[in-house]
Amino acid sequence: MALDAGHNLVHEFLEKSSKNYPDKIALIQNDDRVTYSQINNQSNRLAYWLITQEVQRERIALLFENSLEYVAGYYGALKAGAVVSSISTDIKPQGLEYLLQQLEPKVLISSFRFERVLKASNLQDTSLKALVIKKPRLDWSSEDLSAFTWDEIISEQDSENPSLPIEDSELASIVFTSGSTGKPKGVMLSHENIVSNTHSICQSLCITKNDIQMVVLPFFYVMGLSLLNTHFSVGGTVVINNKFAFPATVIKQMVEECVTAFSGVPSSYAYLLHRSPLADYREELKSLRYCSQAGGHMSRSVKEELLRILPENANIHIMYGATEASARLTCLEAEQYKDKMDSIGKPIPEVTIKILNEKAKQVELGQVGELVGSGPNIMQGYWNDEKASARVLDENGYHTGDLGYQDDEGYLYLVGRKDSLLKVGGHRINPQEIEDSLMETKLVLEVVVLGVPDELLGHRLIALVTPIGEGVNPNKILEKCTARLPRYKVPSKIILVKVIPKSTSGKFDRIKCLAFIKD
Amino acid sequence: MSDVKKQVRSFVVENFLFGNDEGLKNDMSFLDEGIIDSTGILELVNFLEEEFSISVDDEELVPENLDSIDNVASYLERKRT
């Protein structure tokens, strides 16, 4: 699909919707309802101030929870011609210092919520020239760094669109991936990458200006950010709710605001099903058009349960993506949800996926290989890391590291990660298969299977499990498990926990999980 | 301040505020003030269950019980009587 003329830069999503629907509500958070023109004005004011800081083609770090200021900061930085890097809100001082050294941003924009992290970090030895804080509570006057309050730089500035000459091939964003091992890598995305992926997602999910999206995923995570960009590109509305720890509050707001779409990672759905009153609200969620899931494999038992509990008007879309692909690569259309429940669907518009063997040759239908994606959404590479870029990018596209196959109707299926196969005794074991079997026992809300190094076996399998209900114990689970799995695939130990350690984006944090086992 | 309140407060300060309790009031909303995020609330629940030998039911996962030091302290009091 050809991109709309004059609509090839990410911030033009906001500018176009502000022109077409100036008084339409773009964003709802708690009691605040903000229109497109209000957000565009605020972004413009920030952009003009940033321009005075000479940030064009420089990096700006954004450390903000989901909020109006995040949205204004994100689009404002892009309008000023800068490259935005959103930082995980659960960052610790050491991690922040590392990211700032890598990124070398000129300006950091944040809020009072992160002042303690900022104070505990050494900001003097970084490239930062200015710090902007929304409603600061601590004293910054003695710092060498120039510190400004959000409110002082937003007021009394011009509010026309700055319309700087920016090419769509220029970098728009650097997104640091959590990475299951090693240091985080900065994924470089151009305006074209993000704009094309945004259009493809809108097409796949038929997103229109009538859509009202509930957002519980953080915007620093590409899946969360894609919810913002898709809805702003068509003039829809996003409802920000940062209280998913209390899922009942989210469901109530979905009813009150007549939300049409909800998006989550597997753990979001596990919590909605088992720790929230979702079933009681079935009749009231009349506006809910669809739920979309991405961010990892969701077990069949959760998918079946969702189908049973969600109202009939709500379709379910399973999606697959990667930060390196701007956000999404595939989508399973709702009509196929029942028949192809284990599939991640087909590539979304403009994306091609090949399944390659180790010699970079396409495998036969049904054979397992690595998924390699190509299209205008594939990243430019990793920031300051040519070696890592060369390992995953080549003439075939982006090597996802995910193993999968395609059926004779073109539907794709994932079987696991290339690097997560565990050697136990003489066997190569895919933890995902064991996690699925544990979920099928219906005694388990969430599970992660880990390989703990073992001198004799190579690895020992240990499962961290969140049980459903009171009377569940490890023996009960093991008993059901042995009936489903060969002996060597049964975990040697099951540890019951209330919560499996996760990152803010809701994915399992395997490093914390391993530390938990060691304790 | 009651012992329970002190214990909860020190858990929050140590685990979420890098040991710095400047400006932390016992009636501040954890989520609204960004003291703890959504995943942190679940860590808090783990702590309460282990430290005070209680079980937090799913229906009890509401801000009124868990979204400030004061709320947690009165919730614990109710649970233990």
Coordinates of C-alpha atoms in Angstrom, one line a residue:
Chain A
M1 CA 0.0 0.0 0.0
A2 CA 1.3 3.4 -0.9
L3 CA 1.7 5.8 2.1
D4 CA -0.5 8.9 2.1
A5 CA 1.3 11.9 0.7
G6 CA 2.6 14.2 3.4
H7 CA 1.9 11.6 6.1
N8 CA 5.3 9.9 6.3
L9 CA 6.6 11.2 9.5
V10 CA 5.5 9.8 12.8
H11 CA 4.5 13.1 14.4
E12 CA 2.3 13.8 11.3
F13 CA -0.1 11.3 12.8
L14 CA -0.9 13.8 15.5
E15 CA -0.7 16.8 13.2
K16 CA -3.1 15.3 10.7
S17 CA -5.6 14.2 13.4
S18 CA -5.4 17.6 15.1
K19 CA -6.2 19.3 11.7
N20 CA -9.1 16.9 10.9
Y21 CA -10.6 16.4 14.4
P22 CA -9.3 19.3 16.5
D23 CA -11.9 18.9 19.3
K24 CA -12.1 15.1 19.3
I25 CA -11.0 13.4 22.6
A26 CA -7.6 11.8 21.8
L27 CA -6.6 10.8 25.3
I28 CA -8.4 9.9 28.5
Q29 CA -6.6 9.4 31.8
N30 CA -8.4 9.4 35.2
D31 CA -10.7 12.5 35.0
D32 CA -8.7 14.2 32.2
R33 CA -10.0 14.2 28.7
V34 CA -7.6 15.8 26.2
T35 CA -8.4 16.8 22.6
Y36 CA -6.1 16.4 19.6
S37 CA -5.6 20.1 19.3
Q38 CA -4.6 20.4 23.0
I39 CA -2.0 17.7 22.6
N40 CA -0.7 19.1 19.4
N41 CA -0.3 22.5 20.9
Q42 CA 1.5 21.1 23.9
S43 CA 3.8 19.1 21.7
N44 CA 4.5 22.1 19.5
R45 CA 5.4 24.3 22.5
L46 CA 7.8 21.6 23.7
A47 CA 9.2 21.2 20.2
Y48 CA 10.0 25.0 20.0
W49 CA 11.8 24.9 23.3
L50 CA 13.8 21.8 22.2
I51 CA 14.7 23.5 19.0
T52 CA 16.4 26.2 21.0
Q53 CA 18.5 23.4 22.7
E54 CA 19.7 22.4 19.2
V55 CA 18.5 18.8 19.4
Q56 CA 17.9 18.1 15.7
R57 CA 19.4 14.7 14.9
E58 CA 20.4 14.4 18.5
R59 CA 19.0 12.0 21.0
I60 CA 16.4 12.9 23.7
A61 CA 15.7 10.4 26.5
L62 CA 12.1 10.1 27.7
L63 CA 11.6 8.6 31.2
F64 CA 7.9 8.9 31.8
E65 CA 5.0 6.7 32.8
N66 CA 2.1 6.6 30.4
S67 CA 0.6 10.1 30.5
L68 CA -0.3 13.2 28.5
E69 CA 3.2 14.4 29.1
Y70 CA 4.7 11.2 27.6
V71 CA 2.5 11.7 24.5
A72 CA 3.4 15.4 24.2
G73 CA 7.0 14.6 24.9
Y74 CA 7.2 11.8 22.3
Y75 CA 5.6 13.8 19.4
G76 CA 7.2 17.1 20.5
A77 CA 10.7 15.6 20.4
L78 CA 10.0 14.2 16.9
K79 CA 8.7 17.5 15.7
A80 CA 12.0 19.1 16.9
G81 CA 13.8 16.6 14.6
A82 CA 15.3 14.7 17.5
V83 CA 15.6 10.9 17.9
V84 CA 13.4 9.8 20.9
S85 CA 14.5 7.0 23.2
S86 CA 11.9 5.9 25.8
I87 CA 13.4 4.4 28.8
S88 CA 11.8 1.6 30.8
T89 CA 10.1 3.0 33.9
D90 CA 11.5 0.3 36.1
I91 CA 15.1 1.3 35.3
K92 CA 17.5 1.4 38.2
P93 CA 20.3 4.0 38.6
Q94 CA 23.0 1.6 37.3
G95 CA 21.0 0.7 34.2
L96 CA 20.1 4.3 33.6
E97 CA 23.8 5.4 33.7
Y98 CA 24.6 2.6 31.2
L99 CA 21.9 3.7 28.8
L100 CA 22.8 7.3 29.0
Q101 CA 26.4 6.5 28.3
Q102 CA 25.4 4.5 25.2
L103 CA 22.8 6.9 24.0
E104 CA 24.5 10.2 24.7
P105 CA 21.3 12.2 24.8
K106 CA 21.3 16.0 25.0
V107 CA 18.1 16.3 27.0
L108 CA 16.3 14.0 29.4
I109 CA 12.6 14.6 30.0
S110 CA 11.0 13.0 33.1
S111 CA 8.6 13.5 36.0
F112 CA 8.7 13.7 39.8
R113 CA 8.1 10.0 39.9
F114 CA 11.6 9.3 38.7
E115 CA 13.5 12.0 40.7
R116 CA 14.9 9.5 43.1
V117 CA 16.3 7.3 40.3
L118 CA 17.7 10.4 38.7
K119 CA 19.2 11.7 41.9
A120 CA 20.8 8.3 42.6
S121 CA 22.4 8.2 39.1
N122 CA 25.5 10.0 38.2
L123 CA 24.2 12.4 35.5
Q124 CA 27.3 14.6 35.6
D125 CA 29.5 12.3 33.6
T126 CA 27.0 12.0 30.7
S127 CA 26.4 14.0 27.6
L128 CA 23.2 15.6 29.1
K129 CA 22.9 19.4 28.7
A130 CA 19.5 19.8 30.2
L131 CA 17.0 18.0 32.3
V132 CA 13.2 18.7 32.2
I133 CA 11.1 17.5 35.0
K134 CA 7.3 17.7 35.4
K135 CA 6.4 19.0 38.9
P136 CA 9.7 18.4 40.6
R137 CA 9.7 17.9 44.3
L138 CA 13.4 17.6 45.0
D139 CA 15.9 20.5 44.8
W140 CA 17.9 20.5 41.5
S141 CA 19.4 24.0 41.8
S142 CA 22.8 22.8 43.1
E143 CA 23.3 20.4 40.1
D144 CA 25.8 21.3 37.4
L145 CA 23.1 20.3 34.9
S146 CA 20.5 22.9 33.7
A147 CA 17.2 21.8 35.1
F148 CA 13.9 23.1 33.9
T149 CA 10.3 22.4 35.0
W150 CA 8.0 21.0 32.3
D151 CA 5.5 23.8 33.1
E152 CA 8.0 26.7 32.5
I153 CA 9.1 25.4 29.1
I154 CA 5.6 24.6 27.9
S155 CA 4.1 28.0 28.6
E156 CA 4.2 31.1 26.3
Q157 CA 5.7 29.4 23.3
D158 CA 4.4 29.5 19.7
S159 CA 2.0 26.7 19.0
E160 CA 2.1 26.3 15.2
N161 CA 3.5 23.1 13.8
P162 CA 7.3 23.7 13.4
S163 CA 7.3 21.6 10.2
L164 CA 11.1 21.1 10.0
P165 CA 12.4 19.5 6.9
I166 CA 12.8 15.8 8.0
E167 CA 13.3 12.9 5.7
D168 CA 11.3 9.7 6.4
S169 CA 14.5 7.7 6.2
E170 CA 15.9 9.6 9.2
L171 CA 16.0 8.0 12.6
A172 CA 12.9 8.6 14.8
S173 CA 13.5 6.3 17.7
I174 CA 16.0 4.1 19.5
V175 CA 14.3 1.5 21.6
F176 CA 16.3 -0.5 24.1
T177 CA 15.3 -4.1 24.2
S178 CA 15.3 -5.9 27.5
G179 CA 17.2 -8.8 26.1
S180 CA 16.9 -12.1 28.0
T181 CA 20.7 -12.2 28.4
G182 CA 23.5 -9.6 28.2
K183 CA 23.3 -5.8 28.0
P184 CA 20.3 -4.1 26.4
K185 CA 20.6 -3.3 22.7
G186 CA 19.2 -0.1 21.1
V187 CA 17.0 -0.8 18.1
M188 CA 17.2 2.0 15.6
L189 CA 13.8 2.8 13.9
S190 CA 13.3 5.3 11.1
H191 CA 10.2 7.4 10.6
E192 CA 9.4 5.1 7.6
N193 CA 9.8 2.0 9.8
I194 CA 7.3 3.2 12.3
V195 CA 4.9 4.8 9.9
S196 CA 4.7 1.8 7.6
N197 CA 4.2 -0.6 10.5
T198 CA 1.5 1.6 12.0
H199 CA -0.5 1.5 8.7
S200 CA -0.1 -2.2 8.4
I201 CA -1.4 -2.8 11.9
C202 CA -4.4 -0.4 11.3
Q203 CA -5.2 -2.4 8.2
S204 CA -5.0 -5.8 9.9
L205 CA -7.2 -4.8 12.8
C206 CA -9.5 -2.4 10.8
I207 CA -8.7 0.4 13.3
T208 CA -10.8 3.6 12.7
K209 CA -11.5 6.9 14.4
N210 CA -14.4 5.3 16.2
D211 CA -12.0 3.0 18.1
I212 CA -11.4 3.6 21.8
Q213 CA -8.3 1.6 22.9
M214 CA -7.6 0.7 26.6
V215 CA -3.9 1.0 27.1
V216 CA -2.4 -0.9 30.1
L217 CA 1.0 -1.7 28.4
P218 CA 3.8 0.9 28.8
F219 CA 4.5 3.2 25.9
F220 CA 8.3 2.6 26.3
Y221 CA 7.6 -0.9 25.0
V222 CA 6.9 -1.0 21.2
M223 CA 3.7 -2.9 21.6
G224 CA 2.3 -0.2 23.9
L225 CA 3.6 2.6 21.7
S226 CA 2.0 1.0 18.6
L227 CA -1.4 1.4 20.3
L228 CA -0.7 5.1 20.6
N229 CA 0.5 5.6 17.0
T230 CA -2.2 3.4 15.4
H231 CA -5.0 5.3 17.1
F232 CA -3.5 8.7 16.6
S233 CA -3.0 8.0 12.9
V234 CA -6.7 7.5 12.4
G235 CA -8.1 10.0 15.0
G236 CA -9.2 7.4 17.5
T237 CA -9.0 7.6 21.3
V238 CA -6.7 6.0 23.8
V239 CA -7.6 5.4 27.4
I240 CA -4.5 5.2 29.7
N241 CA -4.9 3.1 32.8
N242 CA -1.7 2.5 34.8
K243 CA -3.4 0.4 37.5
F244 CA -3.5 -3.0 36.0
A245 CA -2.3 -4.4 39.3
F246 CA -5.9 -3.8 40.3
P247 CA -7.5 -5.4 37.2
A248 CA -11.1 -4.7 38.5
T249 CA -10.4 -0.9 38.0
V250 CA -9.4 -1.5 34.4
I251 CA -12.5 -3.5 33.5
K252 CA -14.8 -1.0 35.2
Q253 CA -13.2 1.8 33.1
M254 CA -13.6 -0.2 30.0
V255 CA -17.3 -0.4 30.6
E256 CA -17.6 3.3 31.5
E257 CA -15.6 4.6 28.5
C258 CA -17.3 2.2 26.0
V259 CA -13.8 0.9 25.1
T260 CA -13.7 -1.0 21.8
A261 CA -10.2 -2.6 22.0
F262 CA -8.0 -4.1 24.7
S263 CA -4.4 -5.3 24.1
G264 CA -2.2 -7.4 26.3
V265 CA 0.7 -9.8 26.7
P266 CA 0.0 -13.3 27.9
S267 CA 0.3 -12.4 31.6
S268 CA -2.3 -9.6 31.1
Y269 CA -4.9 -12.2 30.0
A270 CA -3.9 -14.7 32.7
Y271 CA -4.6 -12.0 35.3
L272 CA -7.8 -10.9 33.6
L273 CA -9.1 -14.4 33.6
H274 CA -8.1 -15.4 37.1
R275 CA -7.7 -12.3 39.2
S276 CA -10.4 -10.1 37.9
P277 CA -14.2 -9.9 37.7
L278 CA -14.1 -10.2 33.9
A279 CA -16.8 -12.9 33.7
D280 CA -19.2 -10.8 35.8
Y281 CA -18.8 -7.9 33.3
R282 CA -19.4 -10.0 30.2
E283 CA -22.8 -8.5 29.5
E284 CA -21.6 -5.0 30.1
L285 CA -18.6 -5.0 27.7
K286 CA -20.9 -4.4 24.7
S287 CA -18.7 -2.0 22.9
L288 CA -15.6 -4.3 23.0
R289 CA -14.8 -5.1 19.4
Y290 CA -11.7 -7.0 19.9
C291 CA -8.8 -8.1 22.1
S292 CA -5.3 -8.4 20.7
Q293 CA -2.5 -10.4 22.2
A294 CA 1.2 -10.3 21.4
G295 CA 4.5 -10.2 23.4
G296 CA 5.1 -14.0 23.6
H297 CA 3.4 -17.4 23.4
M298 CA 0.0 -17.7 25.2
S299 CA -1.0 -21.2 26.1
R300 CA -3.9 -22.9 24.4
S301 CA -5.7 -23.2 27.7
V302 CA -5.8 -19.5 28.3
K303 CA -6.9 -18.9 24.7
E304 CA -9.8 -21.4 25.1
E305 CA -10.8 -19.8 28.4
L306 CA -10.8 -16.3 26.8
L307 CA -13.1 -17.5 24.1
R308 CA -15.5 -18.8 26.7
I309 CA -15.4 -15.7 29.0
L310 CA -15.2 -12.8 26.6
P311 CA -18.5 -11.4 25.2
E312 CA -19.5 -12.7 21.8
N313 CA -19.0 -9.2 20.2
A314 CA -15.3 -9.3 21.1
N315 CA -13.0 -10.9 18.5
I316 CA -9.6 -12.2 19.5
H317 CA -6.5 -11.4 17.4
I318 CA -3.2 -13.2 18.1
M319 CA -0.3 -11.2 16.9
Y320 CA 3.5 -11.7 16.7
G321 CA 6.2 -9.1 16.5
A322 CA 9.6 -7.8 17.6
T323 CA 11.0 -4.5 18.6
E324 CA 13.4 -5.0 15.6
A325 CA 10.3 -5.0 13.3
S326 CA 9.0 -1.7 14.7
A327 CA 6.2 -3.6 16.5
R328 CA 4.4 -6.3 14.6
L329 CA 5.0 -8.9 12.0
T330 CA 2.0 -11.2 11.8
C331 CA -1.7 -11.4 12.8
L332 CA -4.2 -14.2 13.0
E333 CA -7.6 -13.0 11.8
A334 CA -10.4 -13.5 14.3
E335 CA -12.4 -15.8 12.0
Q336 CA -9.5 -18.3 12.2
Y337 CA -9.1 -18.1 15.9
K338 CA -10.9 -21.4 16.7
D339 CA -9.5 -23.4 13.8
K340 CA -5.9 -22.2 14.0
M341 CA -5.7 -21.4 17.7
D342 CA -2.0 -22.3 17.9
S343 CA -1.0 -20.2 15.0
I344 CA 0.4 -16.6 15.0
G345 CA -1.4 -16.0 11.7
K346 CA 0.0 -14.6 8.5
P347 CA 2.3 -11.7 7.8
I348 CA 0.6 -8.3 8.0
P349 CA 0.5 -6.0 4.9
E350 CA 4.0 -5.1 3.5
V351 CA 5.7 -7.8 5.7
T352 CA 7.2 -11.0 4.2
I353 CA 8.3 -13.9 6.4
K354 CA 10.5 -16.7 5.2
I355 CA 11.4 -19.8 7.2
L356 CA 15.1 -20.6 6.7
N357 CA 17.3 -23.5 7.7
E358 CA 20.9 -23.0 9.1
K359 CA 22.2 -22.7 5.5
A360 CA 19.8 -19.8 4.9
K361 CA 17.7 -21.9 2.5
Q362 CA 13.9 -21.9 2.7
V363 CA 12.6 -25.1 4.3
E364 CA 9.7 -27.3 3.0
L365 CA 6.2 -26.6 4.2
G366 CA 5.7 -28.0 7.7
Q367 CA 9.5 -28.1 8.4
V368 CA 10.8 -26.1 11.3
G369 CA 13.3 -23.3 10.6
E370 CA 14.0 -19.7 11.8
L371 CA 11.5 -17.0 11.0
V372 CA 13.1 -14.2 9.0
G373 CA 11.1 -11.1 8.4
S374 CA 11.5 -8.4 5.8
G375 CA 9.6 -5.2 4.8
P376 CA 9.7 -1.4 5.4
N377 CA 9.2 -1.9 9.1
I378 CA 12.5 -3.7 9.7
M379 CA 15.0 -1.7 11.9
Q380 CA 18.1 0.1 10.6
G381 CA 20.3 -1.9 13.0
Y382 CA 21.4 -1.7 16.6
W383 CA 22.7 1.6 17.9
N384 CA 26.6 1.6 18.0
D385 CA 26.7 -2.2 17.6
E386 CA 27.6 -3.2 14.1
K387 CA 28.5 -6.7 15.1
A388 CA 25.2 -7.4 16.7
S389 CA 23.4 -5.8 13.7
A390 CA 25.3 -8.0 11.3
R391 CA 24.4 -11.1 13.2
V392 CA 20.6 -10.5 12.7
L393 CA 20.3 -8.5 9.5
D394 CA 21.2 -9.7 6.1
E395 CA 19.8 -9.8 2.5
N396 CA 17.0 -12.0 3.7
G397 CA 15.9 -9.6 6.4
Y398 CA 15.7 -9.7 10.1
H399 CA 16.5 -13.1 11.8
T400 CA 14.1 -13.2 14.7
G401 CA 15.7 -16.1 16.6
D402 CA 12.2 -17.7 16.7
L403 CA 11.8 -21.2 15.4
G404 CA 8.6 -22.1 13.6
Y405 CA 6.9 -23.6 10.5
Q406 CA 4.1 -22.8 8.0
D407 CA 1.1 -25.0 7.2
D408 CA -0.2 -25.6 3.7
E409 CA -2.6 -22.7 4.0
G410 CA 0.2 -20.3 4.8
Y411 CA -0.4 -20.0 8.6
L412 CA 2.7 -19.7 10.7
Y413 CA 3.3 -21.5 14.0
L414 CA 6.0 -20.9 16.5
V415 CA 7.7 -23.7 18.4
G416 CA 10.3 -21.9 20.5
R417 CA 13.4 -19.8 20.6
K418 CA 16.5 -20.8 18.8
D419 CA 18.6 -20.1 22.0
S420 CA 16.2 -21.5 24.6
L421 CA 16.5 -25.2 23.9
L422 CA 17.8 -26.9 27.0
K423 CA 19.9 -30.0 27.2
V424 CA 18.6 -32.4 29.8
G425 CA 20.4 -35.7 29.9
G426 CA 20.8 -36.6 26.3
H427 CA 17.6 -34.8 25.2
R428 CA 17.0 -31.3 23.7
I429 CA 14.0 -29.8 25.4
N430 CA 11.8 -26.9 24.4
P431 CA 10.6 -25.2 27.7
Q432 CA 7.6 -23.9 25.9
E433 CA 6.2 -27.4 25.4
I434 CA 6.5 -28.2 29.1
E435 CA 5.0 -24.8 30.1
D436 CA 2.0 -25.7 27.8
S437 CA 1.6 -29.1 29.5
L438 CA 1.6 -27.5 32.9
M439 CA -1.0 -25.0 31.8
E440 CA -3.2 -27.8 30.5
T441 CA -3.5 -29.2 34.0
K442 CA -5.8 -26.3 34.7
L443 CA -4.2 -26.0 38.2
V444 CA -1.8 -23.2 37.0
L445 CA -2.4 -19.5 36.4
E446 CA 1.1 -18.9 35.0
V447 CA 4.3 -20.9 34.6
V448 CA 7.9 -20.5 33.6
V449 CA 10.2 -23.5 33.0
L450 CA 13.9 -22.8 33.6
G451 CA 17.0 -24.9 33.1
V452 CA 19.3 -24.8 36.1
P453 CA 22.8 -26.0 35.3
D454 CA 23.5 -29.5 36.6
E455 CA 26.8 -31.3 36.5
L456 CA 25.3 -34.7 35.6
L457 CA 22.4 -33.8 33.3
G458 CA 23.6 -30.5 31.7
H459 CA 20.4 -28.9 33.0
R460 CA 17.7 -29.7 35.5
L461 CA 14.2 -28.5 34.8
I462 CA 12.6 -26.3 37.4
A463 CA 9.1 -24.8 37.1
L464 CA 8.0 -21.6 38.8
V465 CA 4.2 -21.9 39.1
T466 CA 1.5 -19.6 40.2
P467 CA -1.3 -21.9 41.3
I468 CA -5.0 -21.4 40.7
G469 CA -6.9 -21.7 44.0
E470 CA -6.0 -22.8 47.5
G471 CA -5.6 -26.6 47.5
V472 CA -3.0 -26.9 44.7
N473 CA 0.4 -28.3 45.7
P474 CA 3.4 -29.3 43.7
N475 CA 2.6 -33.1 44.0
K476 CA -0.9 -32.6 42.5
I477 CA 0.6 -30.7 39.5
L478 CA 3.4 -33.3 39.1
E479 CA 0.9 -36.1 39.2
K480 CA -1.1 -34.6 36.3
C481 CA 2.1 -33.7 34.5
T482 CA 3.5 -37.3 34.5
A483 CA 0.3 -38.4 32.8
R484 CA 1.0 -36.0 29.9
L485 CA 4.8 -35.9 29.5
P486 CA 7.6 -38.4 29.1
R487 CA 9.6 -38.9 32.3
Y488 CA 12.6 -36.8 31.1
K489 CA 10.4 -33.8 30.4
V490 CA 8.8 -33.7 33.8
P491 CA 10.3 -30.9 35.9
S492 CA 12.5 -32.2 38.7
K493 CA 11.0 -29.5 41.0
I494 CA 7.9 -27.3 41.1
I495 CA 8.1 -24.2 43.1
L496 CA 4.8 -22.4 44.0
V497 CA 4.9 -18.6 44.0
K498 CA 2.3 -15.9 44.2
V499 CA 3.9 -13.9 41.4
I500 CA 6.4 -14.8 38.7
P501 CA 9.0 -12.0 38.4
K502 CA 8.2 -9.9 35.4
S503 CA 9.4 -6.8 33.6
T504 CA 7.1 -3.7 33.5
S505 CA 5.9 -4.8 30.1
G506 CA 4.6 -8.0 31.6
K507 CA 7.1 -10.4 30.2
F508 CA 8.8 -13.0 32.4
D509 CA 12.1 -11.8 33.7
R510 CA 14.1 -15.1 33.5
I511 CA 17.2 -13.6 35.2
K512 CA 15.1 -12.6 38.3
C513 CA 13.4 -16.0 38.1
L514 CA 16.8 -17.9 38.2
A515 CA 17.9 -15.6 41.1
F516 CA 14.6 -16.5 42.9
I517 CA 15.4 -20.2 42.5
K518 CA 18.9 -19.8 43.9
D519 CA 17.5 -18.0 47.0
Chain B
M1 CA 3.7 4.7 64.1
S2 CA 2.6 1.1 64.6
D3 CA 5.1 -1.7 64.1
V4 CA 3.2 -3.1 61.2
K5 CA 3.2 0.3 59.5
K6 CA 7.0 0.6 60.1
Q7 CA 7.6 -2.8 58.6
V8 CA 5.6 -2.0 55.5
R9 CA 7.2 1.4 55.2
S10 CA 10.7 0.1 55.4
F11 CA 9.9 -2.6 52.8
V12 CA 8.7 0.1 50.4
V13 CA 11.6 2.4 51.0
E14 CA 14.2 -0.4 50.7
N15 CA 12.7 -2.1 47.6
F16 CA 11.3 0.8 45.6
L17 CA 12.9 4.1 46.8
F18 CA 16.6 3.1 46.9
G19 CA 16.5 3.6 50.7
N20 CA 15.5 7.3 50.4
D21 CA 12.3 8.1 52.2
E22 CA 12.4 11.9 51.6
G23 CA 8.9 13.1 51.0
L24 CA 7.2 9.7 51.5
K25 CA 3.9 10.1 53.4
N26 CA 1.9 7.2 54.7
D27 CA -1.3 8.2 52.9
M28 CA 0.3 8.7 49.5
S29 CA -1.1 6.5 46.7
F30 CA 1.6 4.1 45.5
L31 CA 0.4 4.1 41.9
D32 CA -0.6 7.7 41.5
E33 CA 2.6 9.0 43.0
G34 CA 4.7 6.5 41.1
I35 CA 6.2 5.0 44.3
I36 CA 5.4 1.5 43.2
D37 CA 4.3 0.4 39.7
S38 CA 1.8 -2.4 38.8
T39 CA 4.4 -5.2 39.0
G40 CA 5.6 -3.8 42.2
I41 CA 2.2 -4.1 43.8
L42 CA 2.4 -7.9 43.2
E43 CA 5.8 -8.0 44.9
L44 CA 4.3 -6.1 47.8
V45 CA 1.5 -8.8 48.0
N46 CA 4.3 -11.5 48.1
F47 CA 6.0 -9.7 50.9
L48 CA 2.7 -9.3 52.9
E49 CA 1.9 -13.0 52.5
E50 CA 5.3 -14.2 53.7
E51 CA 6.0 -11.6 56.4
F52 CA 2.5 -11.6 58.0
S53 CA 1.5 -15.2 57.1
I54 CA -1.8 -14.1 55.4
S55 CA -3.3 -15.0 52.1
V56 CA -4.4 -12.1 49.9
D57 CA -7.5 -13.1 48.0
D58 CA -8.1 -12.0 44.5
E59 CA -11.1 -9.9 45.5
E60 CA -8.9 -8.1 47.9
L61 CA -6.6 -6.8 45.1
V62 CA -8.1 -3.3 45.2
P63 CA -6.6 0.1 45.8
E64 CA -8.6 0.5 49.1
N65 CA -6.5 -2.4 50.6
L66 CA -3.1 -2.0 49.0
D67 CA -2.5 1.4 47.5
S68 CA -0.8 3.3 50.4
I69 CA 1.1 2.5 53.6
D70 CA -2.0 3.4 55.6
N71 CA -4.3 1.3 53.5
V72 CA -2.0 -1.7 53.8
A73 CA -1.7 -1.3 57.5
S74 CA -5.5 -1.2 58.1
Y75 CA -6.0 -4.1 55.7
L76 CA -3.5 -6.1 57.7
E77 CA -5.2 -5.2 60.9
R78 CA -8.6 -6.4 59.5
K79 CA -7.0 -9.6 58.2
R80 CA -5.4 -10.5 61.5
T81 CA -8.4 -10.0 63.7

